[in-house]
Amino acid sequence: MSNGTHQIPVAKPVLDEREVEAARRVILSGWVTQGPEVAQFEKEFAAYVDAPHACAVSNCTTALHLALMAVGVGPGDEVITVSHSFIATANAVRYCGATPVFVDIEADGFNIDPDKIVAAITLRTRAILCVHQLGMPCDLARILQVAQQYGIKVVEDAACATGSEILWDGNWERIGRPHADVACFSFHPRKVVTTGDGGMLTTRDAGYDQSFRLLRQHGMTVPDTVRHGSRSVIFESYDEVGYNYRMTDLQAAIGRVQLERLPEIIASRRRLAALYASLLSEIDGLRPPAEPSWARSNWQSYCVSLPPHADQVEVMQKLLDCGVSTRRGVMNTHLEPAYRGKAQHRIAETLDHSEYAQSSSIMLPLFVQMNSEDVRYIVAALELALVRAPELVH
Ligand SMILES: *Cc1c(COP(=O)(O)O)cnc(C)c1O
């Protein structure tokens, strides 16, 4: 079986002449980093997620670092999170000199199991870093309930969740208002909108926002934009050790176009996901991802759990042979050499569901340029790849 024409990639950003024009405008303006375009992108992103403050940074990993610092995470502290995530989640905790404490995910999804958080709390627990994995909102209501009970701050790793929604007090709200203390977003090309690389922090706390702005630019007390516009001579000072986590105006200008496209991108992703779900429901033993009644995913990735008899690598290879690219399930940080057997993390109870998800699920292609014929082709190829006798698949 072959689609005859081309290889279907797993993801593809939506970029065209509009982004080219935005970058061109910035280049010709002469102001190319953290200037007016960044300020405007922040304003528009804040409006989109309905947050009082949004601060743009170089990527989501740096956003996570600043968010954890702002809520007071430092050396000796513990941060409850998942191993089942891109490694940047746990690394950001390590940047603060703190210890990630890994809690398992739910048996029937890819997000943290809220029931397992309490047992992981110690006197050193400073924060919970929860992840909206693959764009699916995690159970913030229950996570925040535990956090409030124990006086712990909560940071949302919303890297994948731009445009995802959660039912909150009877209303659908976008991830990033934020519902916890800080939310962090990514604009890497693998996410639903991109600036090449890029990140955003949203918060309701003006003090946090202030600290993000200071720390993203070397701890400099007077930003370039203020000095540039000043009619009198002013000197900046550096009151603490900061970082260079700036976003450029080139990125921000592209981000503004991407943000305009976002509602259409999400509508289209949700249509494709719905078609996948209806076609995949016909395949025996296969479990498509499902939204809880209180969540609407942006379907940043479409990750299906394979039937127990299926061999993940074999299925992925057969799909590749049919011209369909896939990826394995979400990685487990604790299994990587950077963490495995090392003391700088702690595992709360077991990570059975996390490990099982990595080795028994695969991500199917999902991007805006796909059509329903592509989805049908991919599902047919998957059905064939799952047939037990390999000689039947040709
Ligand atoms: C992509 C991703 C990150 C890192 O984002 P960057 O912008 O590449 O730094 C962090 N956490 C999760 C869950 C991600 O998927």
mmCIF file of C-alpha atoms and ligand atoms in Angstrom:
data_model
loop_
_atom_site.group_PDB
_atom_site.id
_atom_site.type_symbol
_atom_site.label_atom_id
_atom_site.label_comp_id
_atom_site.label_asym_id
_atom_site.label_seq_id
_atom_site.Cartn_x
_atom_site.Cartn_y
_atom_site.Cartn_z
ATOM 1 C CA MET A 1 0.000 0.000 0.000
ATOM 2 C CA SER A 2 1.301 3.429 -0.903
ATOM 3 C CA ASN A 3 -0.219 6.832 -1.289
ATOM 4 C CA GLY A 4 1.802 7.004 -4.481
ATOM 5 C CA THR A 5 2.696 10.649 -4.367
ATOM 6 C CA HIS A 6 4.338 11.884 -1.204
ATOM 7 C CA GLN A 7 5.402 11.256 2.359
ATOM 8 C CA ILE A 8 2.894 12.620 4.884
ATOM 9 C CA PRO A 9 4.853 14.424 7.643
ATOM 10 C CA VAL A 10 3.676 14.316 11.249
ATOM 11 C CA ALA A 11 3.354 18.103 11.495
ATOM 12 C CA LYS A 12 3.750 21.214 9.369
ATOM 13 C CA PRO A 13 3.630 24.893 10.324
ATOM 14 C CA VAL A 14 1.227 27.282 8.560
ATOM 15 C CA LEU A 15 3.438 30.004 7.057
ATOM 16 C CA ASP A 16 3.142 32.044 3.875
ATOM 17 C CA GLU A 17 3.629 35.494 2.335
ATOM 18 C CA ARG A 18 1.875 37.174 5.260
ATOM 19 C CA GLU A 19 4.660 36.128 7.641
ATOM 20 C CA VAL A 20 7.247 37.126 5.015
ATOM 21 C CA GLU A 21 5.654 40.581 4.818
ATOM 22 C CA ALA A 22 5.664 40.920 8.630
ATOM 23 C CA ALA A 23 9.365 40.040 8.853
ATOM 24 C CA ARG A 24 10.128 42.414 5.991
ATOM 25 C CA ARG A 25 8.339 45.263 7.770
ATOM 26 C CA VAL A 26 10.507 44.723 10.862
ATOM 27 C CA ILE A 27 13.772 44.453 8.949
ATOM 28 C CA LEU A 28 13.117 47.712 7.135
ATOM 29 C CA SER A 29 12.066 49.449 10.377
ATOM 30 C CA GLY A 30 15.565 49.091 11.818
ATOM 31 C CA TRP A 31 14.342 47.904 15.254
ATOM 32 C CA VAL A 32 14.795 44.140 15.269
ATOM 33 C CA THR A 33 14.745 42.893 18.858
ATOM 34 C CA GLN A 34 12.429 43.286 21.890
ATOM 35 C CA GLY A 35 10.855 46.503 20.718
ATOM 36 C CA PRO A 36 7.447 47.683 19.515
ATOM 37 C CA GLU A 37 6.505 44.401 17.797
ATOM 38 C CA VAL A 38 7.187 42.401 20.964
ATOM 39 C CA ALA A 39 5.089 44.856 23.001
ATOM 40 C CA GLN A 40 2.243 44.565 20.504
ATOM 41 C CA PHE A 41 2.453 40.760 20.329
ATOM 42 C CA GLU A 42 2.264 40.617 24.135
ATOM 43 C CA LYS A 43 -0.813 42.829 24.149
ATOM 44 C CA GLU A 44 -2.552 40.742 21.491
ATOM 45 C CA PHE A 45 -1.643 37.432 23.125
ATOM 46 C CA ALA A 46 -2.904 38.689 26.511
ATOM 47 C CA ALA A 47 -6.192 39.672 24.858
ATOM 48 C CA TYR A 48 -6.460 36.285 23.133
ATOM 49 C CA VAL A 49 -6.139 34.253 26.349
ATOM 50 C CA ASP A 50 -7.817 36.969 28.449
ATOM 51 C CA ALA A 51 -4.823 37.439 30.778
ATOM 52 C CA PRO A 52 -3.919 40.734 32.488
ATOM 53 C CA HIS A 53 -0.198 40.303 31.683
ATOM 54 C CA ALA A 54 1.758 38.551 28.929
ATOM 55 C CA CYS A 55 5.559 38.667 28.634
ATOM 56 C CA ALA A 56 7.356 37.329 25.550
ATOM 57 C CA VAL A 57 10.624 35.390 25.861
ATOM 58 C CA SER A 58 13.008 33.375 23.700
ATOM 59 C CA ASN A 59 11.221 30.005 24.091
ATOM 60 C CA CYS A 60 9.033 28.042 26.495
ATOM 61 C CA THR A 61 11.961 26.483 28.343
ATOM 62 C CA THR A 62 13.196 29.920 29.390
ATOM 63 C CA ALA A 63 9.592 30.868 30.213
ATOM 64 C CA LEU A 64 9.358 27.860 32.560
ATOM 65 C CA HIS A 65 12.641 28.856 34.201
ATOM 66 C CA LEU A 66 11.426 32.424 34.882
ATOM 67 C CA ALA A 67 8.010 31.210 36.044
ATOM 68 C CA LEU A 68 9.514 28.806 38.586
ATOM 69 C CA MET A 69 11.895 31.505 39.827
ATOM 70 C CA ALA A 70 9.013 33.963 40.217
ATOM 71 C CA VAL A 71 6.980 31.600 42.393
ATOM 72 C CA GLY A 72 10.035 31.163 44.613
ATOM 73 C CA VAL A 73 11.556 27.858 43.495
ATOM 74 C CA GLY A 74 15.224 27.661 44.474
ATOM 75 C CA PRO A 75 17.987 25.271 45.551
ATOM 76 C CA GLY A 76 16.783 22.541 47.887
ATOM 77 C CA ASP A 77 13.146 22.854 46.867
ATOM 78 C CA GLU A 78 11.038 20.136 45.284
ATOM 79 C CA VAL A 79 8.695 20.666 42.347
ATOM 80 C CA ILE A 80 5.995 18.109 41.614
ATOM 81 C CA THR A 81 5.667 17.384 37.903
ATOM 82 C CA VAL A 82 5.542 14.540 35.383
ATOM 83 C CA SER A 83 8.363 12.523 33.858
ATOM 84 C CA HIS A 84 6.032 11.874 30.921
ATOM 85 C CA SER A 85 6.765 15.159 29.102
ATOM 86 C CA PHE A 86 9.318 16.782 26.857
ATOM 87 C CA ILE A 87 12.542 16.913 28.886
ATOM 88 C CA ALA A 88 12.421 20.746 29.056
ATOM 89 C CA THR A 89 9.709 20.505 31.726
ATOM 90 C CA ALA A 90 11.999 18.791 34.248
ATOM 91 C CA ASN A 91 15.111 20.639 33.061
ATOM 92 C CA ALA A 92 13.537 23.990 33.985
ATOM 93 C CA VAL A 93 13.200 22.727 37.567
ATOM 94 C CA ARG A 94 16.858 21.730 37.522
ATOM 95 C CA TYR A 95 17.891 25.194 36.271
ATOM 96 C CA CYS A 96 16.528 26.528 39.590
ATOM 97 C CA GLY A 97 18.677 24.072 41.537
ATOM 98 C CA ALA A 98 15.500 22.303 42.622
ATOM 99 C CA THR A 99 14.495 18.634 42.450
ATOM 100 C CA PRO A 100 11.754 17.435 40.086
ATOM 101 C CA VAL A 101 9.446 14.919 41.777
ATOM 102 C CA PHE A 102 7.825 12.740 39.150
ATOM 103 C CA VAL A 103 4.183 11.728 39.538
ATOM 104 C CA ASP A 104 2.510 9.233 37.200
ATOM 105 C CA ILE A 105 -0.067 10.089 34.543
ATOM 106 C CA GLU A 106 -3.637 8.833 34.456
ATOM 107 C CA ALA A 107 -4.345 5.351 33.102
ATOM 108 C CA ASP A 108 -6.643 6.666 30.370
ATOM 109 C CA GLY A 109 -4.887 9.847 29.276
ATOM 110 C CA PHE A 110 -1.523 11.612 29.043
ATOM 111 C CA ASN A 111 -1.825 14.123 31.905
ATOM 112 C CA ILE A 112 -0.806 14.061 35.577
ATOM 113 C CA ASP A 113 -3.026 11.963 37.856
ATOM 114 C CA PRO A 114 -4.399 14.496 40.384
ATOM 115 C CA ASP A 115 -5.058 11.673 42.871
ATOM 116 C CA LYS A 116 -1.326 10.971 43.126
ATOM 117 C CA ILE A 117 -0.181 14.498 43.969
ATOM 118 C CA VAL A 118 -0.878 14.564 47.712
ATOM 119 C CA ALA A 119 1.338 11.533 48.394
ATOM 120 C CA ALA A 120 4.238 13.310 46.653
ATOM 121 C CA ILE A 121 4.077 16.448 48.809
ATOM 122 C CA THR A 122 6.836 16.989 51.405
ATOM 123 C CA LEU A 123 7.951 19.935 53.525
ATOM 124 C CA ARG A 124 10.265 20.910 50.655
ATOM 125 C CA THR A 125 7.530 21.028 47.982
ATOM 126 C CA ARG A 126 7.492 24.561 46.612
ATOM 127 C CA ALA A 127 5.429 24.231 43.452
ATOM 128 C CA ILE A 128 3.506 21.983 41.093
ATOM 129 C CA LEU A 129 4.510 22.222 37.432
ATOM 130 C CA CYS A 130 1.571 20.686 35.592
ATOM 131 C CA VAL A 131 1.568 20.043 31.850
ATOM 132 C CA HIS A 132 -1.284 20.363 29.337
ATOM 133 C CA GLN A 133 0.229 17.507 27.386
ATOM 134 C CA LEU A 134 -0.191 17.558 23.602
ATOM 135 C CA GLY A 135 -2.648 20.434 24.033
ATOM 136 C CA MET A 136 -5.107 18.522 26.238
ATOM 137 C CA PRO A 137 -5.878 20.544 29.381
ATOM 138 C CA CYS A 138 -4.931 18.760 32.610
ATOM 139 C CA ASP A 139 -7.385 18.725 35.507
ATOM 140 C CA LEU A 140 -6.576 22.207 36.838
ATOM 141 C CA ALA A 141 -9.605 22.361 39.132
ATOM 142 C CA ARG A 142 -8.421 19.364 41.141
ATOM 143 C CA ILE A 143 -4.733 20.307 40.974
ATOM 144 C CA LEU A 144 -5.465 23.813 42.287
ATOM 145 C CA GLN A 145 -7.629 22.387 45.054
ATOM 146 C CA VAL A 146 -4.692 20.339 46.367
ATOM 147 C CA ALA A 147 -2.261 23.225 45.883
ATOM 148 C CA GLN A 148 -4.418 25.658 47.812
ATOM 149 C CA GLN A 149 -4.912 23.159 50.601
ATOM 150 C CA TYR A 150 -1.128 22.818 51.030
ATOM 151 C CA GLY A 151 -0.149 26.400 50.148
ATOM 152 C CA ILE A 152 1.787 25.408 47.038
ATOM 153 C CA LYS A 153 2.152 27.534 43.873
ATOM 154 C CA VAL A 154 1.175 26.106 40.481
ATOM 155 C CA VAL A 155 2.844 26.783 37.116
ATOM 156 C CA GLU A 156 1.181 25.544 33.921
ATOM 157 C CA ASP A 157 3.433 24.134 31.204
ATOM 158 C CA ALA A 158 1.120 25.176 28.394
ATOM 159 C CA ALA A 159 3.831 24.784 25.731
ATOM 160 C CA CYS A 160 1.442 22.786 23.530
ATOM 161 C CA ALA A 161 -1.815 24.396 24.653
ATOM 162 C CA THR A 162 -2.174 27.739 22.833
ATOM 163 C CA GLY A 163 -5.879 27.930 22.023
ATOM 164 C CA SER A 164 -6.980 24.973 24.179
ATOM 165 C CA GLU A 165 -9.958 25.602 26.438
ATOM 166 C CA ILE A 166 -11.217 24.521 29.834
ATOM 167 C CA LEU A 167 -14.710 24.708 31.327
ATOM 168 C CA TRP A 168 -14.369 27.025 34.325
ATOM 169 C CA ASP A 169 -17.309 28.078 36.505
ATOM 170 C CA GLY A 170 -19.655 27.186 33.651
ATOM 171 C CA ASN A 171 -17.753 29.102 30.940
ATOM 172 C CA TRP A 172 -15.279 27.941 28.321
ATOM 173 C CA GLU A 173 -12.019 29.786 28.961
ATOM 174 C CA ARG A 174 -8.719 29.632 27.110
ATOM 175 C CA ILE A 175 -5.704 28.112 28.803
ATOM 176 C CA GLY A 176 -3.463 30.960 29.950
ATOM 177 C CA ARG A 177 -5.724 33.412 31.802
ATOM 178 C CA PRO A 178 -4.006 31.791 33.695
ATOM 179 C CA HIS A 179 -6.004 29.538 36.007
ATOM 180 C CA ALA A 180 -2.912 28.779 38.094
ATOM 181 C CA ASP A 181 -0.182 31.295 39.043
ATOM 182 C CA VAL A 182 1.702 31.439 35.733
ATOM 183 C CA ALA A 183 1.245 29.772 32.326
ATOM 184 C CA CYS A 184 4.087 29.225 29.826
ATOM 185 C CA PHE A 185 3.615 28.826 26.066
ATOM 186 C CA SER A 186 5.858 27.691 23.210
ATOM 187 C CA PHE A 187 6.015 28.927 19.620
ATOM 188 C CA HIS A 188 8.356 26.193 18.386
ATOM 189 C CA PRO A 189 7.387 24.970 14.868
ATOM 190 C CA ARG A 190 6.102 21.701 16.366
ATOM 191 C CA LYS A 191 3.359 23.612 18.221
ATOM 192 C CA VAL A 192 0.116 25.017 16.723
ATOM 193 C CA VAL A 193 1.545 28.482 15.985
ATOM 194 C CA THR A 194 5.195 29.388 15.553
ATOM 195 C CA THR A 195 7.679 32.236 15.618
ATOM 196 C CA GLY A 196 10.582 29.908 14.728
ATOM 197 C CA ASP A 197 11.426 29.721 18.405
ATOM 198 C CA GLY A 198 9.593 31.737 21.012
ATOM 199 C CA GLY A 199 7.743 31.670 24.304
ATOM 200 C CA MET A 200 5.204 33.597 26.377
ATOM 201 C CA LEU A 201 4.429 33.896 30.082
ATOM 202 C CA THR A 202 0.973 34.936 31.248
ATOM 203 C CA THR A 203 -0.036 35.832 34.787
ATOM 204 C CA ARG A 204 -2.527 37.841 36.812
ATOM 205 C CA ASP A 205 0.244 38.963 39.207
ATOM 206 C CA ALA A 206 1.813 42.324 38.275
ATOM 207 C CA GLY A 207 4.835 41.561 40.481
ATOM 208 C CA TYR A 208 5.553 38.314 38.627
ATOM 209 C CA ASP A 209 5.215 40.101 35.301
ATOM 210 C CA GLN A 210 7.675 42.745 36.498
ATOM 211 C CA SER A 211 10.208 40.077 37.459
ATOM 212 C CA PHE A 212 9.856 38.325 34.061
ATOM 213 C CA ARG A 213 10.599 41.626 32.289
ATOM 214 C CA LEU A 214 13.640 42.297 34.449
ATOM 215 C CA LEU A 215 15.118 38.802 34.271
ATOM 216 C CA ARG A 216 14.589 38.292 30.527
ATOM 217 C CA GLN A 217 16.908 41.234 29.866
ATOM 218 C CA HIS A 218 19.938 40.797 32.141
ATOM 219 C CA GLY A 219 18.176 42.336 35.168
ATOM 220 C CA MET A 220 18.398 45.729 33.459
ATOM 221 C CA THR A 221 16.263 48.291 35.315
ATOM 222 C CA VAL A 222 15.646 50.607 32.331
ATOM 223 C CA PRO A 223 14.598 48.800 29.141
ATOM 224 C CA ASP A 224 15.956 49.900 25.722
ATOM 225 C CA THR A 225 12.534 51.148 24.693
ATOM 226 C CA VAL A 226 12.450 53.624 27.609
ATOM 227 C CA ARG A 227 16.007 54.906 27.061
ATOM 228 C CA HIS A 228 15.330 55.240 23.340
ATOM 229 C CA GLY A 229 12.242 57.364 23.919
ATOM 230 C CA SER A 230 13.739 59.502 26.697
ATOM 231 C CA ARG A 231 14.470 63.205 26.137
ATOM 232 C CA SER A 232 16.967 63.262 28.989
ATOM 233 C CA VAL A 233 20.015 61.159 29.748
ATOM 234 C CA ILE A 234 19.267 58.105 31.896
ATOM 235 C CA PHE A 235 21.491 55.260 33.042
ATOM 236 C CA GLU A 236 20.270 51.775 33.718
ATOM 237 C CA SER A 237 21.395 49.612 36.636
ATOM 238 C CA TYR A 238 21.568 45.854 37.134
ATOM 239 C CA ASP A 239 20.243 44.913 40.556
ATOM 240 C CA GLU A 240 20.413 41.139 40.154
ATOM 241 C CA VAL A 241 21.861 38.522 37.814
ATOM 242 C CA GLY A 242 19.428 38.166 34.925
ATOM 243 C CA TYR A 243 19.418 36.322 31.615
ATOM 244 C CA ASN A 244 19.215 37.015 27.923
ATOM 245 C CA TYR A 245 15.818 35.444 27.257
ATOM 246 C CA ARG A 246 14.603 38.102 24.798
ATOM 247 C CA MET A 247 12.275 37.537 21.861
ATOM 248 C CA THR A 248 13.197 39.442 18.696
ATOM 249 C CA ASP A 249 10.843 41.814 16.898
ATOM 250 C CA LEU A 250 11.185 39.595 13.823
ATOM 251 C CA GLN A 251 9.727 36.696 15.811
ATOM 252 C CA ALA A 252 7.015 38.842 17.374
ATOM 253 C CA ALA A 253 5.860 40.241 14.036
ATOM 254 C CA ILE A 254 5.507 36.694 12.710
ATOM 255 C CA GLY A 255 3.738 35.718 15.939
ATOM 256 C CA ARG A 256 1.168 38.460 15.440
ATOM 257 C CA VAL A 257 0.224 37.032 12.031
ATOM 258 C CA GLN A 258 0.133 33.527 13.500
ATOM 259 C CA LEU A 259 -2.196 34.725 16.252
ATOM 260 C CA GLU A 260 -4.583 36.092 13.607
ATOM 261 C CA ARG A 261 -4.595 32.672 11.972
ATOM 262 C CA LEU A 262 -5.069 30.798 15.222
ATOM 263 C CA PRO A 263 -8.892 30.496 15.399
ATOM 264 C CA GLU A 264 -8.933 29.059 11.885
ATOM 265 C CA ILE A 265 -6.000 26.737 12.653
ATOM 266 C CA ILE A 266 -7.767 25.363 15.725
ATOM 267 C CA ALA A 267 -11.094 24.922 13.971
ATOM 268 C CA SER A 268 -9.365 22.985 11.239
ATOM 269 C CA ARG A 269 -7.366 20.832 13.694
ATOM 270 C CA ARG A 270 -10.538 20.030 15.604
ATOM 271 C CA ARG A 271 -12.331 18.978 12.400
ATOM 272 C CA LEU A 272 -9.477 16.635 11.451
ATOM 273 C CA ALA A 273 -9.340 15.192 14.989
ATOM 274 C CA ALA A 274 -13.085 14.529 14.956
ATOM 275 C CA LEU A 275 -12.751 12.662 11.655
ATOM 276 C CA TYR A 276 -9.850 10.628 13.066
ATOM 277 C CA ALA A 277 -11.914 9.759 16.149
ATOM 278 C CA SER A 278 -14.892 8.536 14.161
ATOM 279 C CA LEU A 279 -12.791 6.431 11.749
ATOM 280 C CA LEU A 280 -10.487 5.036 14.457
ATOM 281 C CA SER A 281 -13.403 3.920 16.601
ATOM 282 C CA GLU A 282 -13.827 1.110 14.041
ATOM 283 C CA ILE A 283 -10.400 -0.364 14.820
ATOM 284 C CA ASP A 284 -10.494 -3.109 17.415
ATOM 285 C CA GLY A 285 -8.474 -2.468 20.579
ATOM 286 C CA LEU A 286 -7.187 0.919 19.460
ATOM 287 C CA ARG A 287 -7.869 3.844 21.809
ATOM 288 C CA PRO A 288 -8.093 7.317 20.242
ATOM 289 C CA PRO A 289 -7.429 10.242 22.603
ATOM 290 C CA ALA A 290 -10.571 11.559 24.298
ATOM 291 C CA GLU A 291 -11.504 14.942 25.761
ATOM 292 C CA PRO A 292 -12.942 15.035 29.271
ATOM 293 C CA SER A 293 -16.318 16.852 29.340
ATOM 294 C CA TRP A 294 -14.547 19.964 30.723
ATOM 295 C CA ALA A 295 -11.748 20.191 28.135
ATOM 296 C CA ARG A 296 -11.357 21.248 24.512
ATOM 297 C CA SER A 297 -7.998 20.355 23.013
ATOM 298 C CA ASN A 298 -6.268 22.301 20.250
ATOM 299 C CA TRP A 299 -5.029 18.835 19.140
ATOM 300 C CA GLN A 300 -1.405 19.975 18.980
ATOM 301 C CA SER A 301 -0.675 16.260 18.576
ATOM 302 C CA TYR A 302 -2.964 13.327 17.947
ATOM 303 C CA CYS A 303 -1.662 10.426 20.012
ATOM 304 C CA VAL A 304 -3.408 7.038 19.837
ATOM 305 C CA SER A 305 -2.925 4.111 22.217
ATOM 306 C CA LEU A 306 -2.209 0.925 20.267
ATOM 307 C CA PRO A 307 -3.919 -2.397 21.002
ATOM 308 C CA PRO A 308 -1.994 -4.496 23.573
ATOM 309 C CA HIS A 309 -0.803 -7.011 20.956
ATOM 310 C CA ALA A 310 0.728 -4.362 18.684
ATOM 311 C CA ASP A 311 4.470 -3.750 18.433
ATOM 312 C CA GLN A 312 4.993 0.011 18.417
ATOM 313 C CA VAL A 313 8.169 0.067 16.290
ATOM 314 C CA GLU A 314 6.753 -2.405 13.797
ATOM 315 C CA VAL A 315 3.552 -0.385 13.384
ATOM 316 C CA MET A 316 5.530 2.835 12.954
ATOM 317 C CA GLN A 317 7.777 1.186 10.342
ATOM 318 C CA LYS A 318 4.827 -0.202 8.388
ATOM 319 C CA LEU A 319 3.220 3.234 8.365
ATOM 320 C CA LEU A 320 6.481 4.793 7.220
ATOM 321 C CA ASP A 321 6.626 2.222 4.404
ATOM 322 C CA CYS A 322 3.170 3.465 3.398
ATOM 323 C CA GLY A 323 4.417 7.055 3.331
ATOM 324 C CA VAL A 324 3.027 8.035 6.744
ATOM 325 C CA SER A 325 5.381 9.586 9.311
ATOM 326 C CA THR A 326 4.552 9.052 12.971
ATOM 327 C CA ARG A 327 6.275 9.623 16.327
ATOM 328 C CA ARG A 328 6.373 7.439 19.415
ATOM 329 C CA GLY A 329 4.373 8.424 22.494
ATOM 330 C CA VAL A 330 5.580 11.211 24.787
ATOM 331 C CA MET A 331 9.065 10.575 26.232
ATOM 332 C CA ASN A 332 9.785 9.721 29.860
ATOM 333 C CA THR A 333 12.412 12.040 31.312
ATOM 334 C CA HIS A 334 13.445 9.630 34.084
ATOM 335 C CA LEU A 335 14.504 7.043 31.481
ATOM 336 C CA GLU A 336 16.981 9.365 29.739
ATOM 337 C CA PRO A 337 20.700 9.227 30.614
ATOM 338 C CA ALA A 338 20.566 12.823 31.903
ATOM 339 C CA TYR A 339 18.277 11.591 34.710
ATOM 340 C CA ARG A 340 18.406 7.813 34.860
ATOM 341 C CA GLY A 341 20.190 6.546 37.960
ATOM 342 C CA LYS A 342 21.053 10.065 39.043
ATOM 343 C CA ALA A 343 20.102 11.664 42.327
ATOM 344 C CA GLN A 344 18.714 14.977 41.077
ATOM 345 C CA HIS A 345 15.143 13.786 40.806
ATOM 346 C CA ARG A 346 12.707 11.720 42.825
ATOM 347 C CA ILE A 347 10.047 9.273 41.672
ATOM 348 C CA ALA A 348 6.820 9.336 43.657
ATOM 349 C CA GLU A 349 5.501 5.768 43.809
ATOM 350 C CA THR A 350 5.624 4.231 40.302
ATOM 351 C CA LEU A 351 5.587 5.604 36.773
ATOM 352 C CA ASP A 352 3.945 2.564 35.194
ATOM 353 C CA HIS A 353 1.375 4.478 33.155
ATOM 354 C CA SER A 354 4.022 6.963 31.981
ATOM 355 C CA GLU A 355 6.332 4.206 30.780
ATOM 356 C CA TYR A 356 3.523 2.236 29.193
ATOM 357 C CA ALA A 357 2.250 5.301 27.323
ATOM 358 C CA GLN A 358 5.671 5.997 25.818
ATOM 359 C CA SER A 359 6.032 2.500 24.418
ATOM 360 C CA SER A 360 2.434 1.761 23.431
ATOM 361 C CA SER A 361 1.176 4.928 21.778
ATOM 362 C CA ILE A 362 2.005 6.741 18.540
ATOM 363 C CA MET A 363 1.348 10.231 17.190
ATOM 364 C CA LEU A 364 -0.429 10.365 13.838
ATOM 365 C CA PRO A 365 0.011 13.219 11.347
ATOM 366 C CA LEU A 366 -2.211 16.203 12.047
ATOM 367 C CA PHE A 367 -1.714 19.561 10.367
ATOM 368 C CA VAL A 368 -3.881 22.170 8.705
ATOM 369 C CA GLN A 369 -2.790 21.426 5.126
ATOM 370 C CA MET A 370 -4.126 17.841 5.433
ATOM 371 C CA ASN A 371 -7.533 16.951 4.043
ATOM 372 C CA SER A 372 -10.079 14.276 4.890
ATOM 373 C CA GLU A 373 -8.646 11.984 2.190
ATOM 374 C CA ASP A 374 -5.269 12.061 3.965
ATOM 375 C CA VAL A 375 -6.963 11.114 7.240
ATOM 376 C CA ARG A 376 -8.795 8.234 5.575
ATOM 377 C CA TYR A 377 -5.572 7.042 3.969
ATOM 378 C CA ILE A 378 -3.666 7.173 7.282
ATOM 379 C CA VAL A 379 -6.399 5.294 9.131
ATOM 380 C CA ALA A 380 -6.496 2.624 6.403
ATOM 381 C CA ALA A 381 -2.709 2.287 6.583
ATOM 382 C CA LEU A 382 -2.855 1.983 10.366
ATOM 383 C CA GLU A 383 -5.573 -0.644 10.153
ATOM 384 C CA LEU A 384 -3.397 -2.647 7.788
ATOM 385 C CA ALA A 385 -0.307 -2.189 9.974
ATOM 386 C CA LEU A 386 -2.221 -3.624 12.916
ATOM 387 C CA VAL A 387 -3.140 -6.840 11.150
ATOM 388 C CA ARG A 388 -1.322 -9.499 13.127
ATOM 389 C CA ALA A 389 0.056 -11.644 10.286
ATOM 390 C CA PRO A 390 2.749 -9.496 8.662
ATOM 391 C CA GLU A 391 2.456 -11.258 5.262
ATOM 392 C CA LEU A 392 -1.004 -9.745 4.832
ATOM 393 C CA VAL A 393 0.469 -6.257 4.748
ATOM 394 C CA HIS A 394 1.667 -5.389 1.265
HETATM 395 C C1 LIG B 1 7.812 21.991 23.407
HETATM 396 C C2 LIG B 1 7.695 21.843 24.837
HETATM 397 C C3 LIG B 1 8.497 22.571 25.743
HETATM 398 C C4 LIG B 1 9.656 23.408 25.280
HETATM 399 O O1 LIG B 1 9.291 24.462 24.460
HETATM 400 P P1 LIG B 1 10.448 25.293 23.714
HETATM 401 O O2 LIG B 1 9.724 26.519 23.210
HETATM 402 O O3 LIG B 1 10.965 24.444 22.613
HETATM 403 O O4 LIG B 1 11.482 25.640 24.710
HETATM 404 C C5 LIG B 1 8.246 22.445 27.090
HETATM 405 N N1 LIG B 1 7.274 21.643 27.553
HETATM 406 C C6 LIG B 1 6.498 20.920 26.731
HETATM 407 C C7 LIG B 1 5.425 20.053 27.303
HETATM 408 C C8 LIG B 1 6.693 20.973 25.350
HETATM 409 O O5 LIG B 1 5.931 20.227 24.536
#
